[in-house]
Short mmCIF file of C-alpha atoms in Angstrom, two decimals:
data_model
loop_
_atom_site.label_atom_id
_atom_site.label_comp_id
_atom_site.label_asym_id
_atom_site.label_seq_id
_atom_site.Cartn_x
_atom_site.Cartn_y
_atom_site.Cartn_z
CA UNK A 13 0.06 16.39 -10.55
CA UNK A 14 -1.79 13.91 -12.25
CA UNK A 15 -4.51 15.70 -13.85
CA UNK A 16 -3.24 16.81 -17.10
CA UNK A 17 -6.64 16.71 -19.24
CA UNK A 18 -8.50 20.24 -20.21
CA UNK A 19 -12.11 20.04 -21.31
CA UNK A 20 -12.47 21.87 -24.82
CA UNK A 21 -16.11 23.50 -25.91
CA UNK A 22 -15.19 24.88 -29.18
CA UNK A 23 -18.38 24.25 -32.23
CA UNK A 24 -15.86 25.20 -34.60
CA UNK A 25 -13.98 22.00 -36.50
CA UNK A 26 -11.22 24.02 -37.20
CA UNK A 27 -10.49 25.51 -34.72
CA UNK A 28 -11.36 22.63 -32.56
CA UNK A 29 -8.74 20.90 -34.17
CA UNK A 30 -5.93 23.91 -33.75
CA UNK A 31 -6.72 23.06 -29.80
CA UNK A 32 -6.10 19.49 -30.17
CA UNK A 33 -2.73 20.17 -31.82
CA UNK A 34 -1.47 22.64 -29.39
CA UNK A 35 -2.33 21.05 -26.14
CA UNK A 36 -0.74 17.99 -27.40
CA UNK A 37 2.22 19.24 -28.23
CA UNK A 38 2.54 20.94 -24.55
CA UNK A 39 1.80 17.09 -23.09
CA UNK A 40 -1.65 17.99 -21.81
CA UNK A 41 -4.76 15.82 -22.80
CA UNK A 42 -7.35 17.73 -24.85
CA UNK A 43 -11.09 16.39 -24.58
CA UNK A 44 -13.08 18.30 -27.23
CA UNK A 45 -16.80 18.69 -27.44
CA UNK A 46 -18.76 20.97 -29.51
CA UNK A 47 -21.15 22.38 -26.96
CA UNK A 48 -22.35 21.45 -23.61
CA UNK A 49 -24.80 18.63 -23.82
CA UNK A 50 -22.08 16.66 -25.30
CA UNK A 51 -19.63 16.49 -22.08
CA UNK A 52 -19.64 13.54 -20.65
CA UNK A 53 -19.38 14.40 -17.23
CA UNK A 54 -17.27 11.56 -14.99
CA UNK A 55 -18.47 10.61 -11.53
CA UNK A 56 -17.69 13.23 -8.62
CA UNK A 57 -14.60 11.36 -7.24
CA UNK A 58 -12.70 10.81 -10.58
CA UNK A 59 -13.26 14.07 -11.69
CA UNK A 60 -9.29 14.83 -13.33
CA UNK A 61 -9.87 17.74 -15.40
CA UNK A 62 -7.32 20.63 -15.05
CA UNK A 63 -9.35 23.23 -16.39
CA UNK A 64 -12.50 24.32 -18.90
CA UNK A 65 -11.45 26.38 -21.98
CA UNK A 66 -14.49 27.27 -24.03
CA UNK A 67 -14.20 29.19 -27.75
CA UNK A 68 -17.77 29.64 -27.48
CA UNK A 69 -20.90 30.42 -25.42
CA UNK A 70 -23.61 32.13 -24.16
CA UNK A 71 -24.07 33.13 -20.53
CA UNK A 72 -26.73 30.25 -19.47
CA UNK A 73 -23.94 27.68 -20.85
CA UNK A 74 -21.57 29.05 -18.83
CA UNK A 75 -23.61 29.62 -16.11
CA UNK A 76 -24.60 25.78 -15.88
CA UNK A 77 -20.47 24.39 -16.53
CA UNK A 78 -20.49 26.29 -13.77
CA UNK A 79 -23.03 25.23 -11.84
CA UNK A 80 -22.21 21.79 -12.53
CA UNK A 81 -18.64 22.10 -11.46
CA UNK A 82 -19.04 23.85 -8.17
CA UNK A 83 -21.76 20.52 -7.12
CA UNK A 84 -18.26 18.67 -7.61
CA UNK A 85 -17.00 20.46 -4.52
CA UNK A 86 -13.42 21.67 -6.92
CA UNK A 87 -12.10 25.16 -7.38
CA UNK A 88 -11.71 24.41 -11.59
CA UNK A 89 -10.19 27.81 -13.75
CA UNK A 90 -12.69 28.37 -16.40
CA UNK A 91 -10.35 29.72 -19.66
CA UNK A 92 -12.43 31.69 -22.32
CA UNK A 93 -11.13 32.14 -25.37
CA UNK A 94 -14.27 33.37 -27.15
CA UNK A 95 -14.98 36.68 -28.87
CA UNK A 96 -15.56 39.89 -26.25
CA UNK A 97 -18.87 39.73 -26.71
CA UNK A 98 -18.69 36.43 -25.37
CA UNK A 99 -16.54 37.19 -22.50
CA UNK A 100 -18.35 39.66 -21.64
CA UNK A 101 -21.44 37.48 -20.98
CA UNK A 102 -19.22 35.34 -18.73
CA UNK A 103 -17.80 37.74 -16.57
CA UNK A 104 -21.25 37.33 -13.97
CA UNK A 105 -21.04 33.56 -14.62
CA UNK A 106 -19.13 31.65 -12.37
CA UNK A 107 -18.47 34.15 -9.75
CA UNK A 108 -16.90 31.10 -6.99
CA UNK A 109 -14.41 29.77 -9.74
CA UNK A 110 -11.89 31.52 -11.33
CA UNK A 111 -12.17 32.98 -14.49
CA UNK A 112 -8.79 33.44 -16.95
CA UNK A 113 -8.89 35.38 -20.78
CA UNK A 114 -7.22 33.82 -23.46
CA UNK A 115 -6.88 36.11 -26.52
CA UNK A 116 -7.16 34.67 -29.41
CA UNK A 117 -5.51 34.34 -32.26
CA UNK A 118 -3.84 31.11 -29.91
CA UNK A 119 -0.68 31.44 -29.47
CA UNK A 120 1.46 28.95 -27.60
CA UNK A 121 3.76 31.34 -25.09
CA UNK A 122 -0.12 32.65 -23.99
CA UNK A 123 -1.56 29.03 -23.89
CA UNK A 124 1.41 27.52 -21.53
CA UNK A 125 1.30 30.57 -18.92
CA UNK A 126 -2.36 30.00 -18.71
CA UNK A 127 -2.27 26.68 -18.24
CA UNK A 128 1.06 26.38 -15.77
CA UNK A 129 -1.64 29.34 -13.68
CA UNK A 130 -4.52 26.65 -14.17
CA UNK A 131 -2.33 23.72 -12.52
CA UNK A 132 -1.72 26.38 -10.09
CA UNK A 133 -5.26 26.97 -8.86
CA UNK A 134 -5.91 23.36 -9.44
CA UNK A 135 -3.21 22.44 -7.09
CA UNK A 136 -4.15 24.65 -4.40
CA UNK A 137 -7.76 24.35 -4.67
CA UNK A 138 -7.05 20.26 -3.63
CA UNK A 139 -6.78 19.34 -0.32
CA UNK A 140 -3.31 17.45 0.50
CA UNK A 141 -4.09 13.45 1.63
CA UNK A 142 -1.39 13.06 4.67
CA UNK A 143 0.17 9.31 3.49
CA UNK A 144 -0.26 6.69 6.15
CA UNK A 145 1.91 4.07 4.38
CA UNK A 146 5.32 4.57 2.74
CA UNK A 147 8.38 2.31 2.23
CA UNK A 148 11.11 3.43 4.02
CA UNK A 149 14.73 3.54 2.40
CA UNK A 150 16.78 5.58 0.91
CA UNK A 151 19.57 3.61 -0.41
CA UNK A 152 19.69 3.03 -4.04
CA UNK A 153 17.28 -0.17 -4.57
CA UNK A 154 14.80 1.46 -2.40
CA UNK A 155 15.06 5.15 -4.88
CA UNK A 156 13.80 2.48 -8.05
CA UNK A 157 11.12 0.89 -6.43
CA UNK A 158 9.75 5.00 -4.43
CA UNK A 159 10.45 5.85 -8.20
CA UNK A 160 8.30 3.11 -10.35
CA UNK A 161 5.60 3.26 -7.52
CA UNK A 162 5.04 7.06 -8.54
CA UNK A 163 5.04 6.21 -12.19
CA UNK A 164 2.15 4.08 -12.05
CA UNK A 165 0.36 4.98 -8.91
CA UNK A 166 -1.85 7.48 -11.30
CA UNK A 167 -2.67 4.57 -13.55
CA UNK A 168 -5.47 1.53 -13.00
CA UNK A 169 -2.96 -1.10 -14.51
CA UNK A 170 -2.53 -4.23 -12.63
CA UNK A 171 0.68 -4.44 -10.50
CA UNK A 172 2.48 -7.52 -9.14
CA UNK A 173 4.45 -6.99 -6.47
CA UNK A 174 7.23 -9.62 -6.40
CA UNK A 175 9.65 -10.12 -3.07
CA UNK A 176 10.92 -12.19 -0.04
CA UNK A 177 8.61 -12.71 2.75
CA UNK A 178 8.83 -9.66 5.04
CA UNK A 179 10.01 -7.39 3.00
CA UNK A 180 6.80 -4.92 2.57
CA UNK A 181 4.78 -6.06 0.32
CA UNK A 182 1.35 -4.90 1.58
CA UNK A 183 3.00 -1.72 2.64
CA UNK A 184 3.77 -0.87 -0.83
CA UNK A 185 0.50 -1.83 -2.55
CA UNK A 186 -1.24 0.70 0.57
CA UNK A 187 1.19 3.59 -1.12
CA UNK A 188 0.27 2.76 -4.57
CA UNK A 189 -3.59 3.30 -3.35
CA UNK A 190 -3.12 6.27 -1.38
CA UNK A 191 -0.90 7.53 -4.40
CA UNK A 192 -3.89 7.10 -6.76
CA UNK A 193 -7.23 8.23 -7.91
CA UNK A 194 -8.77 5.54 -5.84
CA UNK A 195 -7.52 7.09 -2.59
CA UNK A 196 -11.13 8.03 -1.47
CA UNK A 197 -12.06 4.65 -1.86
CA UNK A 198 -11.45 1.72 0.30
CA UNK A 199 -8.40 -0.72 0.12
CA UNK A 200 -9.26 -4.16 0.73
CA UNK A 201 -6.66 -6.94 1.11
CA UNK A 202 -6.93 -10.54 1.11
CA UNK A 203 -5.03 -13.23 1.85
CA UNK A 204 -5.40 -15.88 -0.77
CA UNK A 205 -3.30 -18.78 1.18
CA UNK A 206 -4.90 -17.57 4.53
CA UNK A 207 -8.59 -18.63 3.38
CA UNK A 208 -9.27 -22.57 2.47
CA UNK A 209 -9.39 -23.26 -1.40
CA UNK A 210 -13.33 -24.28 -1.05
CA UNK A 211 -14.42 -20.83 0.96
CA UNK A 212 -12.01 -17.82 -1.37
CA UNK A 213 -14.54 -17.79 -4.04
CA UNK A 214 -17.05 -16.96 -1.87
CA UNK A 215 -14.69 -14.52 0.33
CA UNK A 216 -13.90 -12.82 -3.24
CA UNK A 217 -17.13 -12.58 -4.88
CA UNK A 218 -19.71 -13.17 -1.72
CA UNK A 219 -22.70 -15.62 -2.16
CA UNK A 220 -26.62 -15.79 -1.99
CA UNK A 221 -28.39 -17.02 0.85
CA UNK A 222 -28.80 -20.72 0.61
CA UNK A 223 -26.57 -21.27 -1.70
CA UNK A 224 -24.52 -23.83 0.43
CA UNK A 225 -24.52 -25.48 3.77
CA UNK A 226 -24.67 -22.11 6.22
CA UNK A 227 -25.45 -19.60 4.00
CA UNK A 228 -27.84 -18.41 5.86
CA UNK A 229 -27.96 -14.83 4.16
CA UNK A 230 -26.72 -13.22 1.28
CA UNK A 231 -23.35 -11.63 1.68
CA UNK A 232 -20.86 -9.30 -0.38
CA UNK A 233 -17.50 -10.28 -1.11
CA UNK A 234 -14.21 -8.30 -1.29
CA UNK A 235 -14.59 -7.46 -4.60
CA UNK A 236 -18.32 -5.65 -3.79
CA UNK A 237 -16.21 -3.65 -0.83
CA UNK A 238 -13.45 -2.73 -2.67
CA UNK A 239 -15.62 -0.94 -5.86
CA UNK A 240 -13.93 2.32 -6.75
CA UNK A 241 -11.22 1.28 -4.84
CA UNK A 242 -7.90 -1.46 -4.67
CA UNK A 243 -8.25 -4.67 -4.08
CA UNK A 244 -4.67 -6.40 -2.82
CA UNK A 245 -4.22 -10.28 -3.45
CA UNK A 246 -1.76 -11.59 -0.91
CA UNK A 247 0.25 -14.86 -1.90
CA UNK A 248 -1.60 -14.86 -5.06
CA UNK A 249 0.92 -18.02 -5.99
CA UNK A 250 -0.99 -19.79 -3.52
CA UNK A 251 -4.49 -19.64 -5.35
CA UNK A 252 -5.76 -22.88 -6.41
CA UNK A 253 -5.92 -23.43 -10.62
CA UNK A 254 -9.85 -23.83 -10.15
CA UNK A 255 -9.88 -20.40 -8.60
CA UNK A 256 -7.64 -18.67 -10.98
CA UNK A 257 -10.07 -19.38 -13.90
CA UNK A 258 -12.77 -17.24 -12.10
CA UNK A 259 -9.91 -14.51 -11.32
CA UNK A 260 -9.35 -14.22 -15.02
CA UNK A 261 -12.42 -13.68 -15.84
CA UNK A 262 -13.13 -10.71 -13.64
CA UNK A 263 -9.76 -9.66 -14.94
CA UNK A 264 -10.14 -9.98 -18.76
CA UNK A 265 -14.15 -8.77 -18.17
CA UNK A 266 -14.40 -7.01 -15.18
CA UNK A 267 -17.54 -8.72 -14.20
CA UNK A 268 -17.94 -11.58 -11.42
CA UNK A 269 -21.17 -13.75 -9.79
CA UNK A 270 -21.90 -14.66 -6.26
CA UNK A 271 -21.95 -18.11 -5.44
CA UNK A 272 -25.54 -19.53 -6.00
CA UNK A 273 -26.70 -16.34 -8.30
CA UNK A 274 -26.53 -15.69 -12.30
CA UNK A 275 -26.30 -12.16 -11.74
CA UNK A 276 -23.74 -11.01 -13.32
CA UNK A 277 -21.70 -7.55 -11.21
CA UNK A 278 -19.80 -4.98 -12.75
CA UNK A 279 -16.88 -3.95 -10.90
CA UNK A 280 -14.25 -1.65 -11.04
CA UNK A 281 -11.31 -2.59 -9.14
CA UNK A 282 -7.91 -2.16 -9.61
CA UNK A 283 -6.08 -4.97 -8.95
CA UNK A 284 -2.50 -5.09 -6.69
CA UNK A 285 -1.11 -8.96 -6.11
CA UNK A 286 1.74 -9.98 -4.47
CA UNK A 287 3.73 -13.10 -3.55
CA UNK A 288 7.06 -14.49 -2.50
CA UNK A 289 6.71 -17.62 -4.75
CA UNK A 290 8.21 -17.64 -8.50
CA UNK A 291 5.33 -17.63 -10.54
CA UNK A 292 7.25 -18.53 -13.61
CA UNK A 293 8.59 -21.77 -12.05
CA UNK A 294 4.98 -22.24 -11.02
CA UNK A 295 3.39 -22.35 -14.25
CA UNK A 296 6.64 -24.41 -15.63
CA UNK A 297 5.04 -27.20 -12.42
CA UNK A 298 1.73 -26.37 -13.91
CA UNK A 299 0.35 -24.98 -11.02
CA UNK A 300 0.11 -21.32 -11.82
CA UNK A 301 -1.74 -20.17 -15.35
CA UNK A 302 0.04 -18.11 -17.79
CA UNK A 303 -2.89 -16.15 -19.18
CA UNK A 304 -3.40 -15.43 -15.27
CA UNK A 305 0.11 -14.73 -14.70
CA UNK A 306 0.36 -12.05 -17.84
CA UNK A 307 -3.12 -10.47 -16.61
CA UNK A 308 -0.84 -9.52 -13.57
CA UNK A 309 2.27 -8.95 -14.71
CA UNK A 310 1.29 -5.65 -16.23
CA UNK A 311 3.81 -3.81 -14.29
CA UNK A 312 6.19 -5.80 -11.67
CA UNK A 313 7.58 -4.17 -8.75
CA UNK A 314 10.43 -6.80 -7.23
CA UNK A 315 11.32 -5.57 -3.51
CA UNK A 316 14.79 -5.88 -2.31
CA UNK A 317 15.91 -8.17 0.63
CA UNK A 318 16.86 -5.99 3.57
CA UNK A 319 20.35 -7.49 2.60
CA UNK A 320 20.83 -5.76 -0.02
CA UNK A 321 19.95 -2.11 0.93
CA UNK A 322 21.22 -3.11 4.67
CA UNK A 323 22.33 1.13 4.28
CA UNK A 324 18.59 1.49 5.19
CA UNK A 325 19.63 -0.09 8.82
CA UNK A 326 19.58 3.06 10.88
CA UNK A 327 16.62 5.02 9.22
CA UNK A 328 14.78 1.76 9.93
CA UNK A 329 15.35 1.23 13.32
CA UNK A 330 14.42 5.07 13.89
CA UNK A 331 11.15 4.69 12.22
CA UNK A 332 10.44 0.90 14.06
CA UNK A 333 11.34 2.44 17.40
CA UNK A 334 9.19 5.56 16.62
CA UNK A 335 6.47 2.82 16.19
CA UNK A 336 7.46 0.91 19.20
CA UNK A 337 7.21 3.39 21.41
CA UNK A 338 3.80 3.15 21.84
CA UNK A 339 4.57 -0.37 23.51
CA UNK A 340 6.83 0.58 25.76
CA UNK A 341 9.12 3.12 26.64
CA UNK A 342 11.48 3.98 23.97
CA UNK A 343 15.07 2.28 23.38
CA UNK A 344 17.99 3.75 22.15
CA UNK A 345 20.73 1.34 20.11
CA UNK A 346 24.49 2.41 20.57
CA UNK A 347 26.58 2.69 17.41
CA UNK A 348 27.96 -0.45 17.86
CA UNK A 349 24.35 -2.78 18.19
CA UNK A 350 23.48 -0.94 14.70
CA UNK A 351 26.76 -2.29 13.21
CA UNK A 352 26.29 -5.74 14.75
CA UNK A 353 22.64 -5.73 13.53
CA UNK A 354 24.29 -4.25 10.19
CA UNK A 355 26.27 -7.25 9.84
CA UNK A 356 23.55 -10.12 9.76
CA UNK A 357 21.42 -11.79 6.79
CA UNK A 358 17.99 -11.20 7.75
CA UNK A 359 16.24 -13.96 6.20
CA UNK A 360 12.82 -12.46 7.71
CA UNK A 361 13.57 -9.16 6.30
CA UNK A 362 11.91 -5.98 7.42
CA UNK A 363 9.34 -8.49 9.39
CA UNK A 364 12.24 -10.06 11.54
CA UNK A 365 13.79 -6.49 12.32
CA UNK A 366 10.52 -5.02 13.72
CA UNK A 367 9.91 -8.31 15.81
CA UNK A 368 13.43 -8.18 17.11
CA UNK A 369 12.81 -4.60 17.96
CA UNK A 370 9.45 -4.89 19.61
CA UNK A 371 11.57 -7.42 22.00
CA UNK A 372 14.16 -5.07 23.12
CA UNK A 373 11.38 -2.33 23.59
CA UNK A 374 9.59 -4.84 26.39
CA UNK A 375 13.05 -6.34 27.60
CA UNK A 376 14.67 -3.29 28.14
CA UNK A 377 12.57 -0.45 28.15
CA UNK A 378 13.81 2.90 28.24
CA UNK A 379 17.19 2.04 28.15
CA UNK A 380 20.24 2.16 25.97
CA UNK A 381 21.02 -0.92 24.12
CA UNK A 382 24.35 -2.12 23.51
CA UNK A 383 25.65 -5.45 21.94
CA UNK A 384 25.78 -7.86 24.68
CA UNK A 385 21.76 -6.77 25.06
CA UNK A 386 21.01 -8.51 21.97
CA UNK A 387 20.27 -12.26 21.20
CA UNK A 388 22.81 -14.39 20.63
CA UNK A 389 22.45 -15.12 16.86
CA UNK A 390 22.28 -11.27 16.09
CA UNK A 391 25.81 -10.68 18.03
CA UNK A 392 28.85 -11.14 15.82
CA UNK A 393 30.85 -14.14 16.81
CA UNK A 394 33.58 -13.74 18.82
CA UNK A 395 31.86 -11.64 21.50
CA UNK A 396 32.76 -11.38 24.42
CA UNK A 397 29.86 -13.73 26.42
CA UNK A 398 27.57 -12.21 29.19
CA UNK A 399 27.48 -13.64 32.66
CA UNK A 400 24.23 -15.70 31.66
CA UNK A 401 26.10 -17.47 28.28
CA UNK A 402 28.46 -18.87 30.69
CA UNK A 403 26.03 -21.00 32.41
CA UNK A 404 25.48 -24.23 30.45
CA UNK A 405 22.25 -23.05 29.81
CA UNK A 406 20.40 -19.85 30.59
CA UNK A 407 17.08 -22.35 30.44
CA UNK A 408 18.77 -24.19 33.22
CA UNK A 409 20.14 -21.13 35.53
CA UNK A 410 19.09 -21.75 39.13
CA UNK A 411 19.88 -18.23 40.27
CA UNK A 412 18.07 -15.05 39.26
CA UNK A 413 19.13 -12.70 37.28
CA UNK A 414 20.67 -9.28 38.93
CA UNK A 415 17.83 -6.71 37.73
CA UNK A 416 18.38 -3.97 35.29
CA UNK A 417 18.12 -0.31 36.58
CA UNK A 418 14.43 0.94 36.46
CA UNK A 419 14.30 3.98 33.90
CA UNK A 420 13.42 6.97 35.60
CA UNK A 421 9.60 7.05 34.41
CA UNK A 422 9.25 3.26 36.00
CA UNK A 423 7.91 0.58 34.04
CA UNK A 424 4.84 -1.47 33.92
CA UNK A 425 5.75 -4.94 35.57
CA UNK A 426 3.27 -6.68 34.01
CA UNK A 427 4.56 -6.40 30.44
CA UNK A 428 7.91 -6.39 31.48
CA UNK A 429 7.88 -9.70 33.20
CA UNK A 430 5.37 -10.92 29.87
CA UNK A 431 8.28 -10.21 27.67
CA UNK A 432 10.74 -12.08 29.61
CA UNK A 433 8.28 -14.97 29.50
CA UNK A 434 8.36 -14.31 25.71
CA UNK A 435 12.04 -14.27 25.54
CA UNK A 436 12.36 -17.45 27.27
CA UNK A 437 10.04 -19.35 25.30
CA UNK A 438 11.26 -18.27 22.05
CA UNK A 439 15.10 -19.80 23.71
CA UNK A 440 13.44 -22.53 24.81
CA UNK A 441 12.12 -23.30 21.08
CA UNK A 442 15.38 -22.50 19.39
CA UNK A 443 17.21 -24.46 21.59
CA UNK A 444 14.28 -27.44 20.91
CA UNK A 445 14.87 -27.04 17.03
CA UNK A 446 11.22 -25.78 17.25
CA UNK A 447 10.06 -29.02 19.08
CA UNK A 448 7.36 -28.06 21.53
CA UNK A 449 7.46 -31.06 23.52
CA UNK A 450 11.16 -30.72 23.96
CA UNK A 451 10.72 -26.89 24.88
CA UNK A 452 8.31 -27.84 27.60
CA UNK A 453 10.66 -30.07 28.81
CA UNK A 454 13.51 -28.14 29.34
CA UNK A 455 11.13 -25.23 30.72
CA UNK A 456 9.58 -28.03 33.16
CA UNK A 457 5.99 -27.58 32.39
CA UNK A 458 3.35 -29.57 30.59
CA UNK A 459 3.53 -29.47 26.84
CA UNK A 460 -0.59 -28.21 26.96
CA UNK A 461 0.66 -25.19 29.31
CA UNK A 462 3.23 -24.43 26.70
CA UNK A 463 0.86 -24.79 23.65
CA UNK A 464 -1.34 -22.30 26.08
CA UNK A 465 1.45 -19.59 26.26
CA UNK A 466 2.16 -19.62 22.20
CA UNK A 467 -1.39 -18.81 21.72
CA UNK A 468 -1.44 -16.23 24.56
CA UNK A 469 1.88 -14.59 23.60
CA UNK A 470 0.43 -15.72 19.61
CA UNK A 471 3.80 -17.18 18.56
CA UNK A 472 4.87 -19.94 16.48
CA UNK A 473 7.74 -22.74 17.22
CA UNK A 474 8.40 -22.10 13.37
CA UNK A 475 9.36 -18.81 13.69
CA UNK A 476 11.96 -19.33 16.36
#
């Protein structure tokens, strides 16, 4: 539990200090104030008080914490510590939140059971947010990064996310939000090397209307949707230098302008970025900033290669195929295809794992999948070949293939015969070293059809 403050009203120095002392030493965070017009009561949403302990007041003061806290929507223990005379004034206030006597002199035993009863309430009075996003892994690597994630997920420090492409990046910066204070808010991400150099300022911090060639109304930028929230910076190593300067500004200020205004906007944002590039050989080039850089580097999270926590294997293909099933009906890998899959480098990562799965879901669908069901370069050499590797080519196979068994649900033809396409194209580009024109060739259709079917099927001759 994150909130760990308690709201003190206590007019008496002494005594106000005896408070401060005590709740220290029991790690909670004392906020003292010596009546009620000096609270200074935070915004609805980031409302982290664990309870109100008051050493003195009347009935209407009571009566309006009260009041005040219950428009907050929380169930917050109100502690009295007063004199009886006191109490018994606030027995008839706050009759929806519960009450809890404190006698004084203070002693410490008293003071922790009231409190560990106050985190209690607190607790159960707060609705539990069902997480959308989590890493999965257990191995060892993966147990540091579910373990650094929780230590600063209750914090607004700025977190860099470091790691190979495809290994989870965004995935990890969604956690972090729905881990934190911000979770009511919205998370906005943004690629930086997705959006040209000339148009990210304006996709960041929005513009006025008119102030360049098709603004033809005024518009907010990320950082506008993202107030209250998390804003995630994608391949942050690919921002451009001129750019970076206005990042570190809203970093170091927290303020920003649209393009074509001299308003200045307030924001608050907490900032996740993430990138596969080194950002310290970067700034050695003199291409990333160092200031920037430091700004960011508050608290790195590096994410392992699937490589090296390839123990996560089977829970990830569980949870992948869980996903996949909406696609198709749901496969089933023997032993022996999660050993062979076990065995390979993975330079796509997590990324290249769910692809390969979402494959096997349309190419075999509802079936069991063994080893000689998988592509070639994820079999382990020396395998024995299939009747289609024996062929010179299975590109240039006359006959066609004998078909599979229909599961017992049937299948959907159309997506079924789509993912052979799929599969086909993505052999005819590997065996093309990625060269469309030669892939059309050997397919025997016009290189225009095939640049048709990569946008259809949305694939890329690089990533084949």
């Amino acid at each position: 539990m994150t909130e760990r403050k308690v709201l003190v009203i206590e007019p008496d120095c002494r005594r106000a200090q005896s408070w401060q002392n005590i709740l220290r030493r029991l790690a909670y965070q004392p906020v003292v104030v010596a009546d009620i017009t000096a609270i200074d009561w935070p915004e609805p949403k980031q409302l982290d008080w664990l309870a109100v302990l008051y050493g003195a007041g009347d009935a209407s003061a009571i009566e309006h914490i009260a009041e005040r806290l219950r428009s907050y929507g929380v169930v917050l223990p109100l502690v009295c510590a007063s004199d009886e005379a006191a109490n018994g004034a606030a027995s008839t206030a706050g009759d929806s939140l519960p009450r809890l006597q404190l006698e004084l002199p203070i002693r410490q035993p008293q003071l922790t059971s009231i409190l560990k009863r106050c985190e209690a309430l607190r607790t159960a009075s707060t609705p539990v947010r069902p997480l959308k996003f989590h890493p999965i892994g257990r191995s060892a690597p993966m147990a540091e990064i579910h373990r650094l994630i929780h230590q600063v997920a209750s914090f607004d420090s700025n977190v860099l996310i470091l790691g190979e492409s495809g290994t989870g990046k965004e995935m990890v910066a969604r956690h972090l939000h729905e881990l934190s204070g911000r979770a009511a808010h919205s998370f906005v991400p943004v690629n930086c090397g997705a959006i040209p150099a000339d148009l990210l300022e304006s996709e960041l911090f929005g513009h006025e209307k008119g102030a360049f060639t098709g603004a033809l109304c005024a518009r907010q930028g990320r950082f506008e949707y993202a107030e209250g929230g998390t804003i995630f910076l994608d391949e942050i190593g690919d921002m451009s230098l001129a750019m970076q300067v206005k990042l570190l500004r809203v970093l170091q200020e927290g303020t920003f302008e649209r393009v074509g205004s001299n308003r200045t906007v307030q924001c608050n944002v907490r900032i996740i970025a993430a990138t596969h590039r080194d950002l310290e050989a970067l700034i050695a080039e003199g291409k990333f900033r160092e200031d920037l850089f430091y700004r960011l580097n508050v608290f790195p999270i590096v994410l392992p290669p699937l490589r090296d926590r390839i123990e996560d294997m089977p829970v990830l293909i569980h949870h992948l195929l869980e996903r996949n099933a909406r696609i198709a009906a749901r496969i089933e890998l023997t032993p022996a295809a999660v050993a062979a899959l076990s065995r390979c480098r993975w330079p796509g990562n997590v990324r290249e794992l769910s692809n390969l799965l979402e494959r096997l879901c349309i190419l075999h669908p509802g079936a069991r999948v063994d080893v000689e069901q998988l592509p070639d370069r994820y079999r382990p050499a020396g395998s024995a070949p299939t009747v289609r590797e024996r062929q010179p080519s299975m590109l240039l196979a006359t006959q066609p293939a004998q078909p599979e068994a229909l599961p017992r649900d049937g299948l959907d033809l159309r997506d079924h015969l789509s993912g052979i396409e799929v599969a086909i194209i993505r052999r005819a580009l590997m065996e093309a070293g990625g060269t469309v024109a030669e892939a059309a060739r050997l397919l025997k259709m016009q290189r225009t059809t095939l640049v048709e079917k990569l946008k259809k099927y949305q694939l890329s001759a690089a990533d084949c």
